mmCIF file with all atom_site columns, C-alpha atoms in Angstrom:
data_model
loop_
_atom_site.group_PDB
_atom_site.id
_atom_site.type_symbol
_atom_site.label_atom_id
_atom_site.label_alt_id
_atom_site.label_comp_id
_atom_site.label_asym_id
_atom_site.label_entity_id
_atom_site.label_seq_id
_atom_site.pdbx_PDB_ins_code
_atom_site.Cartn_x
_atom_site.Cartn_y
_atom_site.Cartn_z
_atom_site.occupancy
_atom_site.B_iso_or_equiv
_atom_site.pdbx_formal_charge
_atom_site.auth_seq_id
_atom_site.auth_comp_id
_atom_site.auth_asym_id
_atom_site.auth_atom_id
_atom_site.pdbx_PDB_model_num
ATOM 1   C CA . MET A 1 1   ? -13.939 -40.584 35.956 1.00 35.00 ? 217 MET A CA 1
ATOM 2   C CA . SER A 1 2   ? -11.977 -37.405 35.242 1.00 41.00 ? 218 SER A CA 1
ATOM 3   C CA . ALA A 1 3   ? -10.269 -36.556 31.960 1.00 43.00 ? 219 ALA A CA 1
ATOM 4   C CA . PHE A 1 4   ? -7.032  -37.743 33.512 1.00 46.00 ? 220 PHE A CA 1
ATOM 5   C CA . GLU A 1 5   ? -8.400  -41.270 33.796 1.00 45.00 ? 221 GLU A CA 1
ATOM 6   C CA . GLY A 1 6   ? -7.040  -41.682 37.295 1.00 39.00 ? 222 GLY A CA 1
ATOM 7   C CA . ARG A 1 7   ? -3.523  -40.439 36.544 1.00 45.00 ? 223 ARG A CA 1
ATOM 8   C CA . SER A 1 8   ? -1.686  -38.318 39.079 1.00 44.00 ? 224 SER A CA 1
ATOM 9   C CA . THR A 1 9   ? -0.725  -34.805 38.013 1.00 49.00 ? 225 THR A CA 1
ATOM 10  C CA . PRO A 1 10  ? 2.517   -33.695 39.707 1.00 50.00 ? 226 PRO A CA 1
ATOM 11  C CA . VAL A 1 11  ? 3.149   -30.234 38.191 1.00 63.00 ? 227 VAL A CA 1
ATOM 12  C CA . ARG A 1 12  ? 6.562   -29.991 39.864 1.00 71.00 ? 228 ARG A CA 1
ATOM 13  C CA . MET A 1 13  ? 9.479   -31.842 38.318 1.00 78.00 ? 229 MET A CA 1
ATOM 14  C CA . SER A 1 14  ? 10.236  -35.162 39.968 1.00 85.00 ? 230 SER A CA 1
ATOM 15  C CA . ARG A 1 15  ? 13.857  -35.801 40.893 1.00 89.00 ? 231 ARG A CA 1
ATOM 16  C CA . ARG A 1 16  ? 14.096  -38.503 38.239 1.00 92.00 ? 232 ARG A CA 1
ATOM 17  C CA . TYR A 1 17  ? 12.713  -36.213 35.522 1.00 93.00 ? 233 TYR A CA 1
ATOM 18  C CA . ASP A 1 18  ? 14.989  -33.350 36.602 1.00 93.00 ? 234 ASP A CA 1
ATOM 19  C CA . LEU A 1 19  ? 18.056  -35.625 36.491 1.00 95.00 ? 235 LEU A CA 1
ATOM 20  C CA . PHE A 1 20  ? 17.047  -36.894 33.040 1.00 95.00 ? 236 PHE A CA 1
ATOM 21  C CA . ARG A 1 21  ? 16.611  -33.327 31.786 1.00 96.00 ? 237 ARG A CA 1
ATOM 22  C CA . ARG A 1 22  ? 19.976  -32.195 33.176 1.00 96.00 ? 238 ARG A CA 1
ATOM 23  C CA . PHE A 1 23  ? 21.704  -35.263 31.716 1.00 97.00 ? 239 PHE A CA 1
ATOM 24  C CA . MET A 1 24  ? 20.220  -34.586 28.273 1.00 97.00 ? 240 MET A CA 1
ATOM 25  C CA . ILE A 1 25  ? 21.332  -30.947 28.417 1.00 98.00 ? 241 ILE A CA 1
ATOM 26  C CA . LEU A 1 26  ? 24.890  -32.032 29.251 1.00 98.00 ? 242 LEU A CA 1
ATOM 27  C CA . LEU A 1 27  ? 24.898  -34.716 26.552 1.00 98.00 ? 243 LEU A CA 1
ATOM 28  C CA . CYS A 1 28  ? 23.611  -32.324 23.889 1.00 98.00 ? 244 CYS A CA 1
ATOM 29  C CA . ARG A 1 29  ? 26.191  -29.712 24.865 1.00 98.00 ? 245 ARG A CA 1
ATOM 30  C CA . ILE A 1 30  ? 28.933  -32.276 24.344 1.00 97.00 ? 246 ILE A CA 1
ATOM 31  C CA . LEU A 1 31  ? 27.571  -33.775 21.113 1.00 97.00 ? 247 LEU A CA 1
ATOM 32  C CA . PHE A 1 32  ? 25.852  -30.821 19.456 1.00 98.00 ? 248 PHE A CA 1
ATOM 33  C CA . GLY A 1 33  ? 27.184  -27.679 21.157 1.00 98.00 ? 249 GLY A CA 1
ATOM 34  C CA . LEU A 1 34  ? 23.730  -27.018 22.631 1.00 98.00 ? 250 LEU A CA 1
ATOM 35  C CA . LYS A 1 35  ? 22.887  -23.397 23.362 1.00 98.00 ? 251 LYS A CA 1
ATOM 36  C CA . ILE A 1 36  ? 19.632  -22.509 25.142 1.00 98.00 ? 252 ILE A CA 1
ATOM 37  C CA . GLN A 1 37  ? 18.484  -18.892 24.924 1.00 97.00 ? 253 GLN A CA 1
ATOM 38  C CA . GLY A 1 38  ? 15.581  -17.236 26.717 1.00 97.00 ? 254 GLY A CA 1
ATOM 39  C CA . MET A 1 39  ? 14.907  -20.000 29.242 1.00 96.00 ? 255 MET A CA 1
ATOM 40  C CA . GLU A 1 40  ? 14.116  -17.338 31.842 1.00 96.00 ? 256 GLU A CA 1
ATOM 41  C CA . LYS A 1 41  ? 11.135  -16.164 29.745 1.00 97.00 ? 257 LYS A CA 1
ATOM 42  C CA . ALA A 1 42  ? 9.155   -19.329 30.464 1.00 96.00 ? 258 ALA A CA 1
ATOM 43  C CA . PRO A 1 43  ? 6.518   -18.743 33.184 1.00 96.00 ? 259 PRO A CA 1
ATOM 44  C CA . LYS A 1 44  ? 7.392   -20.868 36.204 1.00 93.00 ? 260 LYS A CA 1
ATOM 45  C CA . ASP A 1 45  ? 3.812   -21.813 37.034 1.00 94.00 ? 261 ASP A CA 1
ATOM 46  C CA . GLY A 1 46  ? 0.244   -21.547 35.833 1.00 96.00 ? 262 GLY A CA 1
ATOM 47  C CA . PRO A 1 47  ? -1.322  -22.893 32.649 1.00 97.00 ? 263 PRO A CA 1
ATOM 48  C CA . LEU A 1 48  ? 0.873   -22.539 29.587 1.00 98.00 ? 264 LEU A CA 1
ATOM 49  C CA . VAL A 1 49  ? 0.754   -23.664 25.957 1.00 98.00 ? 265 VAL A CA 1
ATOM 50  C CA . ILE A 1 50  ? 4.240   -24.205 24.536 1.00 98.00 ? 266 ILE A CA 1
ATOM 51  C CA . ALA A 1 51  ? 4.270   -23.964 20.730 1.00 98.00 ? 267 ALA A CA 1
ATOM 52  C CA . ALA A 1 52  ? 7.407   -25.109 18.891 1.00 97.00 ? 268 ALA A CA 1
ATOM 53  C CA . ASN A 1 53  ? 8.443   -25.831 15.324 1.00 96.00 ? 269 ASN A CA 1
ATOM 54  C CA . HIS A 1 54  ? 8.899   -29.506 14.472 1.00 93.00 ? 270 HIS A CA 1
ATOM 55  C CA . ILE A 1 55  ? 11.782  -30.651 12.240 1.00 92.00 ? 271 ILE A CA 1
ATOM 56  C CA . GLN A 1 56  ? 13.034  -33.904 13.801 1.00 93.00 ? 272 GLN A CA 1
ATOM 57  C CA . TYR A 1 57  ? 11.801  -36.797 15.922 1.00 90.00 ? 273 TYR A CA 1
ATOM 58  C CA . PRO A 1 58  ? 13.616  -35.813 19.195 1.00 93.00 ? 274 PRO A CA 1
ATOM 59  C CA . ASP A 1 59  ? 11.987  -32.356 19.297 1.00 95.00 ? 275 ASP A CA 1
ATOM 60  C CA . PRO A 1 60  ? 9.741   -33.108 22.329 1.00 94.00 ? 276 PRO A CA 1
ATOM 61  C CA . VAL A 1 61  ? 12.801  -34.007 24.404 1.00 95.00 ? 277 VAL A CA 1
ATOM 62  C CA . LEU A 1 62  ? 14.702  -30.960 23.117 1.00 97.00 ? 278 LEU A CA 1
ATOM 63  C CA . VAL A 1 63  ? 11.862  -28.608 24.062 1.00 97.00 ? 279 VAL A CA 1
ATOM 64  C CA . CYS A 1 64  ? 11.708  -30.200 27.524 1.00 95.00 ? 280 CYS A CA 1
ATOM 65  C CA . MET A 1 65  ? 15.356  -29.220 27.983 1.00 96.00 ? 281 MET A CA 1
ATOM 66  C CA . ALA A 1 66  ? 14.532  -25.557 27.288 1.00 96.00 ? 282 ALA A CA 1
ATOM 67  C CA . ILE A 1 67  ? 11.593  -25.391 29.718 1.00 95.00 ? 283 ILE A CA 1
ATOM 68  C CA . PRO A 1 68  ? 12.475  -25.851 33.431 1.00 92.00 ? 284 PRO A CA 1
ATOM 69  C CA . ARG A 1 69  ? 9.102   -27.280 34.483 1.00 93.00 ? 285 ARG A CA 1
ATOM 70  C CA . ARG A 1 70  ? 6.992   -30.378 33.914 1.00 92.00 ? 286 ARG A CA 1
ATOM 71  C CA . MET A 1 71  ? 5.079   -30.595 30.647 1.00 93.00 ? 287 MET A CA 1
ATOM 72  C CA . GLN A 1 72  ? 2.508   -32.722 28.901 1.00 95.00 ? 288 GLN A CA 1
ATOM 73  C CA . TRP A 1 73  ? 2.562   -33.405 25.166 1.00 93.00 ? 289 TRP A CA 1
ATOM 74  C CA . MET A 1 74  ? -0.266  -34.337 22.851 1.00 86.00 ? 290 MET A CA 1
ATOM 75  C CA . GLY A 1 75  ? 0.940   -37.223 20.666 1.00 80.00 ? 291 GLY A CA 1
ATOM 76  C CA . LYS A 1 76  ? -0.695  -39.370 18.010 1.00 79.00 ? 292 LYS A CA 1
ATOM 77  C CA . LYS A 1 77  ? -1.824  -42.668 19.496 1.00 80.00 ? 293 LYS A CA 1
ATOM 78  C CA . GLN A 1 78  ? 0.304   -44.717 17.057 1.00 78.00 ? 294 GLN A CA 1
ATOM 79  C CA . LEU A 1 79  ? 3.386   -43.676 19.049 1.00 75.00 ? 295 LEU A CA 1
ATOM 80  C CA . TYR A 1 80  ? 2.123   -45.370 22.212 1.00 80.00 ? 296 TYR A CA 1
ATOM 81  C CA . GLU A 1 81  ? 3.203   -48.878 21.372 1.00 80.00 ? 297 GLU A CA 1
ATOM 82  C CA . PRO A 1 82  ? 6.053   -50.896 22.940 1.00 81.00 ? 298 PRO A CA 1
ATOM 83  C CA . PRO A 1 83  ? 8.904   -50.156 23.278 1.00 81.00 ? 299 PRO A CA 1
ATOM 84  C CA . TYR A 1 84  ? 8.171   -46.394 23.146 1.00 82.00 ? 300 TYR A CA 1
ATOM 85  C CA . LYS A 1 85  ? 5.057   -46.207 25.332 1.00 85.00 ? 301 LYS A CA 1
ATOM 86  C CA . ARG A 1 86  ? 6.877   -46.048 28.681 1.00 86.00 ? 302 ARG A CA 1
ATOM 87  C CA . PHE A 1 87  ? 9.287   -43.363 27.455 1.00 88.00 ? 303 PHE A CA 1
ATOM 88  C CA . PHE A 1 88  ? 6.520   -41.079 26.195 1.00 87.00 ? 304 PHE A CA 1
ATOM 89  C CA . GLU A 1 89  ? 4.688   -41.478 29.484 1.00 86.00 ? 305 GLU A CA 1
ATOM 90  C CA . PHE A 1 90  ? 7.895   -40.655 31.377 1.00 90.00 ? 306 PHE A CA 1
ATOM 91  C CA . ILE A 1 91  ? 8.558   -37.366 29.559 1.00 90.00 ? 307 ILE A CA 1
ATOM 92  C CA . GLY A 1 92  ? 4.879   -36.483 29.973 1.00 90.00 ? 308 GLY A CA 1
ATOM 93  C CA . SER A 1 93  ? 2.471   -37.120 27.125 1.00 90.00 ? 309 SER A CA 1
ATOM 94  C CA . PHE A 1 94  ? -0.899  -38.595 26.307 1.00 88.00 ? 310 PHE A CA 1
ATOM 95  C CA . PRO A 1 95  ? -2.251  -40.202 23.121 1.00 84.00 ? 311 PRO A CA 1
ATOM 96  C CA . VAL A 1 96  ? -4.652  -38.463 20.766 1.00 84.00 ? 312 VAL A CA 1
ATOM 97  C CA . ASP A 1 97  ? -6.784  -40.315 18.223 1.00 79.00 ? 313 ASP A CA 1
ATOM 98  C CA . ARG A 1 98  ? -6.655  -37.975 15.229 1.00 69.00 ? 314 ARG A CA 1
ATOM 99  C CA . GLU A 1 99  ? -8.910  -40.224 13.160 1.00 68.00 ? 315 GLU A CA 1
ATOM 100 C CA . GLY A 1 100 ? -11.589 -39.935 15.814 1.00 61.00 ? 316 GLY A CA 1
ATOM 101 C CA . GLY A 1 101 ? -11.507 -36.147 15.656 1.00 60.00 ? 317 GLY A CA 1
ATOM 102 C CA . GLY A 1 102 ? -9.315  -35.753 18.753 1.00 76.00 ? 318 GLY A CA 1
ATOM 103 C CA . ARG A 1 103 ? -12.157 -34.545 20.989 1.00 85.00 ? 319 ARG A CA 1
ATOM 104 C CA . ALA A 1 104 ? -11.101 -36.768 23.894 1.00 88.00 ? 320 ALA A CA 1
ATOM 105 C CA . GLY A 1 105 ? -7.564  -35.393 23.576 1.00 89.00 ? 321 GLY A CA 1
ATOM 106 C CA . VAL A 1 106 ? -8.882  -31.830 23.716 1.00 92.00 ? 322 VAL A CA 1
ATOM 107 C CA . ARG A 1 107 ? -10.779 -32.616 26.933 1.00 93.00 ? 323 ARG A CA 1
ATOM 108 C CA . ILE A 1 108 ? -7.647  -34.087 28.513 1.00 94.00 ? 324 ILE A CA 1
ATOM 109 C CA . ALA A 1 109 ? -5.524  -31.135 27.368 1.00 95.00 ? 325 ALA A CA 1
ATOM 110 C CA . LEU A 1 110 ? -7.964  -28.615 28.843 1.00 97.00 ? 326 LEU A CA 1
ATOM 111 C CA . ALA A 1 111 ? -8.063  -30.594 32.099 1.00 96.00 ? 327 ALA A CA 1
ATOM 112 C CA . TYR A 1 112 ? -4.263  -30.407 32.335 1.00 95.00 ? 328 TYR A CA 1
ATOM 113 C CA . LEU A 1 113 ? -4.338  -26.645 31.710 1.00 97.00 ? 329 LEU A CA 1
ATOM 114 C CA . ALA A 1 114 ? -6.997  -26.265 34.411 1.00 96.00 ? 330 ALA A CA 1
ATOM 115 C CA . GLU A 1 115 ? -4.580  -27.969 36.824 1.00 94.00 ? 331 GLU A CA 1
ATOM 116 C CA . GLY A 1 116 ? -1.821  -25.473 35.954 1.00 95.00 ? 332 GLY A CA 1
ATOM 117 C CA . TRP A 1 117 ? 0.232   -27.679 33.633 1.00 96.00 ? 333 TRP A CA 1
ATOM 118 C CA . ALA A 1 118 ? 2.367   -26.613 30.680 1.00 97.00 ? 334 ALA A CA 1
ATOM 119 C CA . LEU A 1 119 ? 1.129   -28.236 27.476 1.00 97.00 ? 335 LEU A CA 1
ATOM 120 C CA . GLY A 1 120 ? 3.495   -28.804 24.537 1.00 96.00 ? 336 GLY A CA 1
ATOM 121 C CA . ILE A 1 121 ? 2.146   -28.668 20.982 1.00 94.00 ? 337 ILE A CA 1
ATOM 122 C CA . PHE A 1 122 ? 3.658   -28.541 17.502 1.00 93.00 ? 338 PHE A CA 1
ATOM 123 C CA . PRO A 1 123 ? 1.395   -26.196 15.480 1.00 92.00 ? 339 PRO A CA 1
ATOM 124 C CA . GLU A 1 124 ? 2.711   -27.728 12.236 1.00 89.00 ? 340 GLU A CA 1
ATOM 125 C CA . GLY A 1 125 ? 1.530   -31.186 13.247 1.00 78.00 ? 341 GLY A CA 1
ATOM 126 C CA . THR A 1 126 ? 4.071   -33.694 11.951 1.00 70.00 ? 342 THR A CA 1
ATOM 127 C CA . HIS A 1 127 ? 7.774   -32.926 11.600 1.00 68.00 ? 343 HIS A CA 1
ATOM 128 C CA . LYS A 1 128 ? 9.372   -31.595 8.409  1.00 65.00 ? 344 LYS A CA 1
ATOM 129 C CA . ASP A 1 129 ? 13.037  -32.412 7.815  1.00 65.00 ? 345 ASP A CA 1
ATOM 130 C CA . ASP A 1 130 ? 13.999  -29.418 5.659  1.00 62.00 ? 346 ASP A CA 1
ATOM 131 C CA . GLY A 1 131 ? 13.299  -26.891 8.415  1.00 57.00 ? 347 GLY A CA 1
ATOM 132 C CA . SER A 1 132 ? 10.829  -24.812 6.378  1.00 62.00 ? 348 SER A CA 1
ATOM 133 C CA . ALA A 1 133 ? 7.515   -23.770 7.892  1.00 63.00 ? 349 ALA A CA 1
ATOM 134 C CA . ARG A 1 134 ? 4.355   -25.766 7.246  1.00 73.00 ? 350 ARG A CA 1
ATOM 135 C CA . GLU A 1 135 ? 0.844   -24.404 7.427  1.00 81.00 ? 351 GLU A CA 1
ATOM 136 C CA . ALA A 1 136 ? -0.088  -23.856 11.064 1.00 89.00 ? 352 ALA A CA 1
ATOM 137 C CA . LYS A 1 137 ? -2.923  -25.823 12.623 1.00 90.00 ? 353 LYS A CA 1
ATOM 138 C CA . SER A 1 138 ? -5.190  -23.974 15.037 1.00 92.00 ? 354 SER A CA 1
ATOM 139 C CA . GLY A 1 139 ? -5.147  -26.446 17.953 1.00 91.00 ? 355 GLY A CA 1
ATOM 140 C CA . ALA A 1 140 ? -2.566  -24.587 20.053 1.00 94.00 ? 356 ALA A CA 1
ATOM 141 C CA . VAL A 1 141 ? -4.464  -21.306 19.743 1.00 96.00 ? 357 VAL A CA 1
ATOM 142 C CA . MET A 1 142 ? -7.826  -22.908 20.507 1.00 95.00 ? 358 MET A CA 1
ATOM 143 C CA . LEU A 1 143 ? -6.484  -24.643 23.621 1.00 96.00 ? 359 LEU A CA 1
ATOM 144 C CA . ALA A 1 144 ? -4.718  -21.499 24.851 1.00 97.00 ? 360 ALA A CA 1
ATOM 145 C CA . ILE A 1 145 ? -7.894  -19.414 24.548 1.00 96.00 ? 361 ILE A CA 1
ATOM 146 C CA . ARG A 1 146 ? -10.216 -22.025 26.033 1.00 96.00 ? 362 ARG A CA 1
ATOM 147 C CA . GLY A 1 147 ? -7.697  -22.919 28.747 1.00 96.00 ? 363 GLY A CA 1
ATOM 148 C CA . GLY A 1 148 ? -6.873  -19.317 29.708 1.00 96.00 ? 364 GLY A CA 1
ATOM 149 C CA . ALA A 1 149 ? -3.171  -19.833 28.982 1.00 98.00 ? 365 ALA A CA 1
ATOM 150 C CA . PRO A 1 150 ? -0.506  -17.734 27.259 1.00 98.00 ? 366 PRO A CA 1
ATOM 151 C CA . VAL A 1 151 ? 1.390   -19.221 24.318 1.00 98.00 ? 367 VAL A CA 1
ATOM 152 C CA . LEU A 1 152 ? 5.156   -19.593 24.694 1.00 98.00 ? 368 LEU A CA 1
ATOM 153 C CA . PRO A 1 153 ? 6.945   -19.735 21.296 1.00 98.00 ? 369 PRO A CA 1
ATOM 154 C CA . VAL A 1 154 ? 10.022  -21.977 21.101 1.00 98.00 ? 370 VAL A CA 1
ATOM 155 C CA . PHE A 1 155 ? 12.366  -22.386 18.126 1.00 98.00 ? 371 PHE A CA 1
ATOM 156 C CA . VAL A 1 156 ? 14.314  -25.636 17.708 1.00 97.00 ? 372 VAL A CA 1
ATOM 157 C CA . SER A 1 157 ? 17.189  -25.772 15.220 1.00 97.00 ? 373 SER A CA 1
ATOM 158 C CA . LYS A 1 158 ? 18.236  -28.884 13.340 1.00 96.00 ? 374 LYS A CA 1
ATOM 159 C CA . MET A 1 159 ? 20.606  -31.169 15.240 1.00 97.00 ? 375 MET A CA 1
ATOM 160 C CA . PRO A 1 160 ? 23.988  -30.723 13.490 1.00 97.00 ? 376 PRO A CA 1
ATOM 161 C CA . GLY A 1 161 ? 25.874  -33.740 12.189 1.00 95.00 ? 377 GLY A CA 1
ATOM 162 C CA . PRO A 1 162 ? 29.662  -34.242 12.601 1.00 94.00 ? 378 PRO A CA 1
ATOM 163 C CA . LEU A 1 163 ? 30.606  -32.142 9.550  1.00 95.00 ? 379 LEU A CA 1
ATOM 164 C CA . ALA A 1 164 ? 28.247  -29.355 10.549 1.00 96.00 ? 380 ALA A CA 1
ATOM 165 C CA . ARG A 1 165 ? 29.784  -29.326 14.034 1.00 96.00 ? 381 ARG A CA 1
ATOM 166 C CA . LEU A 1 166 ? 33.240  -28.931 12.471 1.00 95.00 ? 382 LEU A CA 1
ATOM 167 C CA . ARG A 1 167 ? 31.871  -25.879 10.649 1.00 95.00 ? 383 ARG A CA 1
ATOM 168 C CA . GLY A 1 168 ? 30.796  -24.461 14.001 1.00 95.00 ? 384 GLY A CA 1
ATOM 169 C CA . GLU A 1 169 ? 27.064  -25.142 13.769 1.00 97.00 ? 385 GLU A CA 1
ATOM 170 C CA . ARG A 1 170 ? 25.243  -25.724 17.055 1.00 97.00 ? 386 ARG A CA 1
ATOM 171 C CA . LEU A 1 171 ? 21.932  -27.034 18.290 1.00 98.00 ? 387 LEU A CA 1
ATOM 172 C CA . ARG A 1 172 ? 19.947  -23.985 19.388 1.00 98.00 ? 388 ARG A CA 1
ATOM 173 C CA . LEU A 1 173 ? 16.809  -23.780 21.495 1.00 98.00 ? 389 LEU A CA 1
ATOM 174 C CA . ILE A 1 174 ? 15.328  -20.279 21.634 1.00 98.00 ? 390 ILE A CA 1
ATOM 175 C CA . VAL A 1 175 ? 12.463  -19.338 23.946 1.00 98.00 ? 391 VAL A CA 1
ATOM 176 C CA . GLY A 1 176 ? 10.466  -16.232 23.040 1.00 98.00 ? 392 GLY A CA 1
ATOM 177 C CA . GLU A 1 177 ? 8.237   -13.921 25.040 1.00 98.00 ? 393 GLU A CA 1
ATOM 178 C CA . PRO A 1 178 ? 4.863   -15.339 26.103 1.00 98.00 ? 394 PRO A CA 1
ATOM 179 C CA . ILE A 1 179 ? 1.988   -14.345 23.812 1.00 98.00 ? 395 ILE A CA 1
ATOM 180 C CA . THR A 1 180 ? -1.364  -13.397 25.328 1.00 97.00 ? 396 THR A CA 1
ATOM 181 C CA . LEU A 1 181 ? -4.142  -14.118 22.857 1.00 96.00 ? 397 LEU A CA 1
ATOM 182 C CA . ASP A 1 182 ? -7.415  -12.225 22.557 1.00 93.00 ? 398 ASP A CA 1
ATOM 183 C CA . LYS A 1 183 ? -9.973  -14.206 24.552 1.00 90.00 ? 399 LYS A CA 1
ATOM 184 C CA . GLY A 1 184 ? -12.671 -12.927 22.221 1.00 89.00 ? 400 GLY A CA 1
ATOM 185 C CA . LEU A 1 185 ? -11.320 -14.826 19.215 1.00 88.00 ? 401 LEU A CA 1
ATOM 186 C CA . ARG A 1 186 ? -13.892 -17.250 17.869 1.00 85.00 ? 402 ARG A CA 1
ATOM 187 C CA . GLY A 1 187 ? -14.274 -19.350 14.749 1.00 82.00 ? 403 GLY A CA 1
ATOM 188 C CA . GLY A 1 188 ? -11.990 -21.270 12.445 1.00 86.00 ? 404 GLY A CA 1
ATOM 189 C CA . LYS A 1 189 ? -10.734 -18.294 10.420 1.00 89.00 ? 405 LYS A CA 1
ATOM 190 C CA . ALA A 1 190 ? -9.778  -16.249 13.497 1.00 94.00 ? 406 ALA A CA 1
ATOM 191 C CA . TYR A 1 191 ? -8.044  -19.258 15.045 1.00 94.00 ? 407 TYR A CA 1
ATOM 192 C CA . ARG A 1 192 ? -6.101  -19.977 11.840 1.00 94.00 ? 408 ARG A CA 1
ATOM 193 C CA . GLU A 1 193 ? -4.936  -16.378 11.514 1.00 95.00 ? 409 GLU A CA 1
ATOM 194 C CA . ALA A 1 194 ? -3.764  -16.352 15.134 1.00 96.00 ? 410 ALA A CA 1
ATOM 195 C CA . ALA A 1 195 ? -2.029  -19.713 14.603 1.00 96.00 ? 411 ALA A CA 1
ATOM 196 C CA . ASP A 1 196 ? -0.222  -18.311 11.548 1.00 95.00 ? 412 ASP A CA 1
ATOM 197 C CA . ASP A 1 197 ? 0.950   -15.360 13.658 1.00 96.00 ? 413 ASP A CA 1
ATOM 198 C CA . VAL A 1 198 ? 2.278   -17.721 16.337 1.00 97.00 ? 414 VAL A CA 1
ATOM 199 C CA . LEU A 1 199 ? 4.149   -19.809 13.755 1.00 96.00 ? 415 LEU A CA 1
ATOM 200 C CA . ARG A 1 200 ? 5.691   -16.690 12.181 1.00 96.00 ? 416 ARG A CA 1
ATOM 201 C CA . THR A 1 201 ? 6.809   -15.607 15.647 1.00 97.00 ? 417 THR A CA 1
ATOM 202 C CA . ILE A 1 202 ? 8.488   -18.983 16.207 1.00 97.00 ? 418 ILE A CA 1
ATOM 203 C CA . TYR A 1 203 ? 10.443  -18.874 12.948 1.00 96.00 ? 419 TYR A CA 1
ATOM 204 C CA . ALA A 1 204 ? 11.441  -15.226 13.545 1.00 97.00 ? 420 ALA A CA 1
ATOM 205 C CA . LEU A 1 205 ? 13.126  -16.033 16.874 1.00 97.00 ? 421 LEU A CA 1
ATOM 206 C CA . PRO A 1 206 ? 16.616  -16.841 15.453 1.00 96.00 ? 422 PRO A CA 1
ATOM 207 C CA . LYS A 1 207 ? 16.773  -13.546 13.532 1.00 91.00 ? 423 LYS A CA 1
ATOM 208 C CA . GLU A 1 208 ? 15.447  -11.511 16.465 1.00 86.00 ? 424 GLU A CA 1
ATOM 209 C CA . ASN A 1 209 ? 17.924  -13.176 18.810 1.00 80.00 ? 425 ASN A CA 1
ATOM 210 C CA . ARG A 1 210 ? 20.840  -12.260 16.552 1.00 74.00 ? 426 ARG A CA 1
ATOM 211 C CA . LYS A 1 211 ? 19.675  -8.622  16.603 1.00 59.00 ? 427 LYS A CA 1
ATOM 212 C CA . ASP A 1 212 ? 19.552  -8.632  20.408 1.00 58.00 ? 428 ASP A CA 1
ATOM 213 C CA . GLN A 1 213 ? 23.120  -9.937  20.572 1.00 58.00 ? 429 GLN A CA 1
ATOM 214 C CA . ALA A 1 214 ? 24.478  -7.473  17.974 1.00 47.00 ? 430 ALA A CA 1
#
């Protein structure tokens, strides 16, 4: 059996997924003043590793709104329990057993990239509420190099509460330029250094975007 375990792999957005994505964009514009910047920078096809910061639970859905194509997420297997299992499968994700080393998850991820999918990963691992950067893990870099995919950096801001909205704060999703990694990179140290560079690029996007608009 293939790494997909018999699952179909429609790279194009289904009508139901597209409607869900458009509805969420509209809802977040109303509730949080959503602003998406750089959406046009996302490659429309071909293998792609999307690397985003992670500061709140809804981040996978928020990143999906910024990328106009189907995606697959790697998620810890503990999330795939009722009532959440069906939702995670709908947005496009598969469970990874971190305690088992995650090797099966890596095989599935590489199989998706080989089929031309976009793969979403949070280099920081778990989310961090204060918005500060964690140490980057090397999984996104390793998969991008082995899967022959560029890395697309995406910055997600914190979802503003009612008082923050009154102060004019907005939910921002910023897509950066795709990063082509050196295919010759090998070894843990090289992967970690490249992962640190990717994470710095992600957190620099808000400042760079303000410069572009000045």
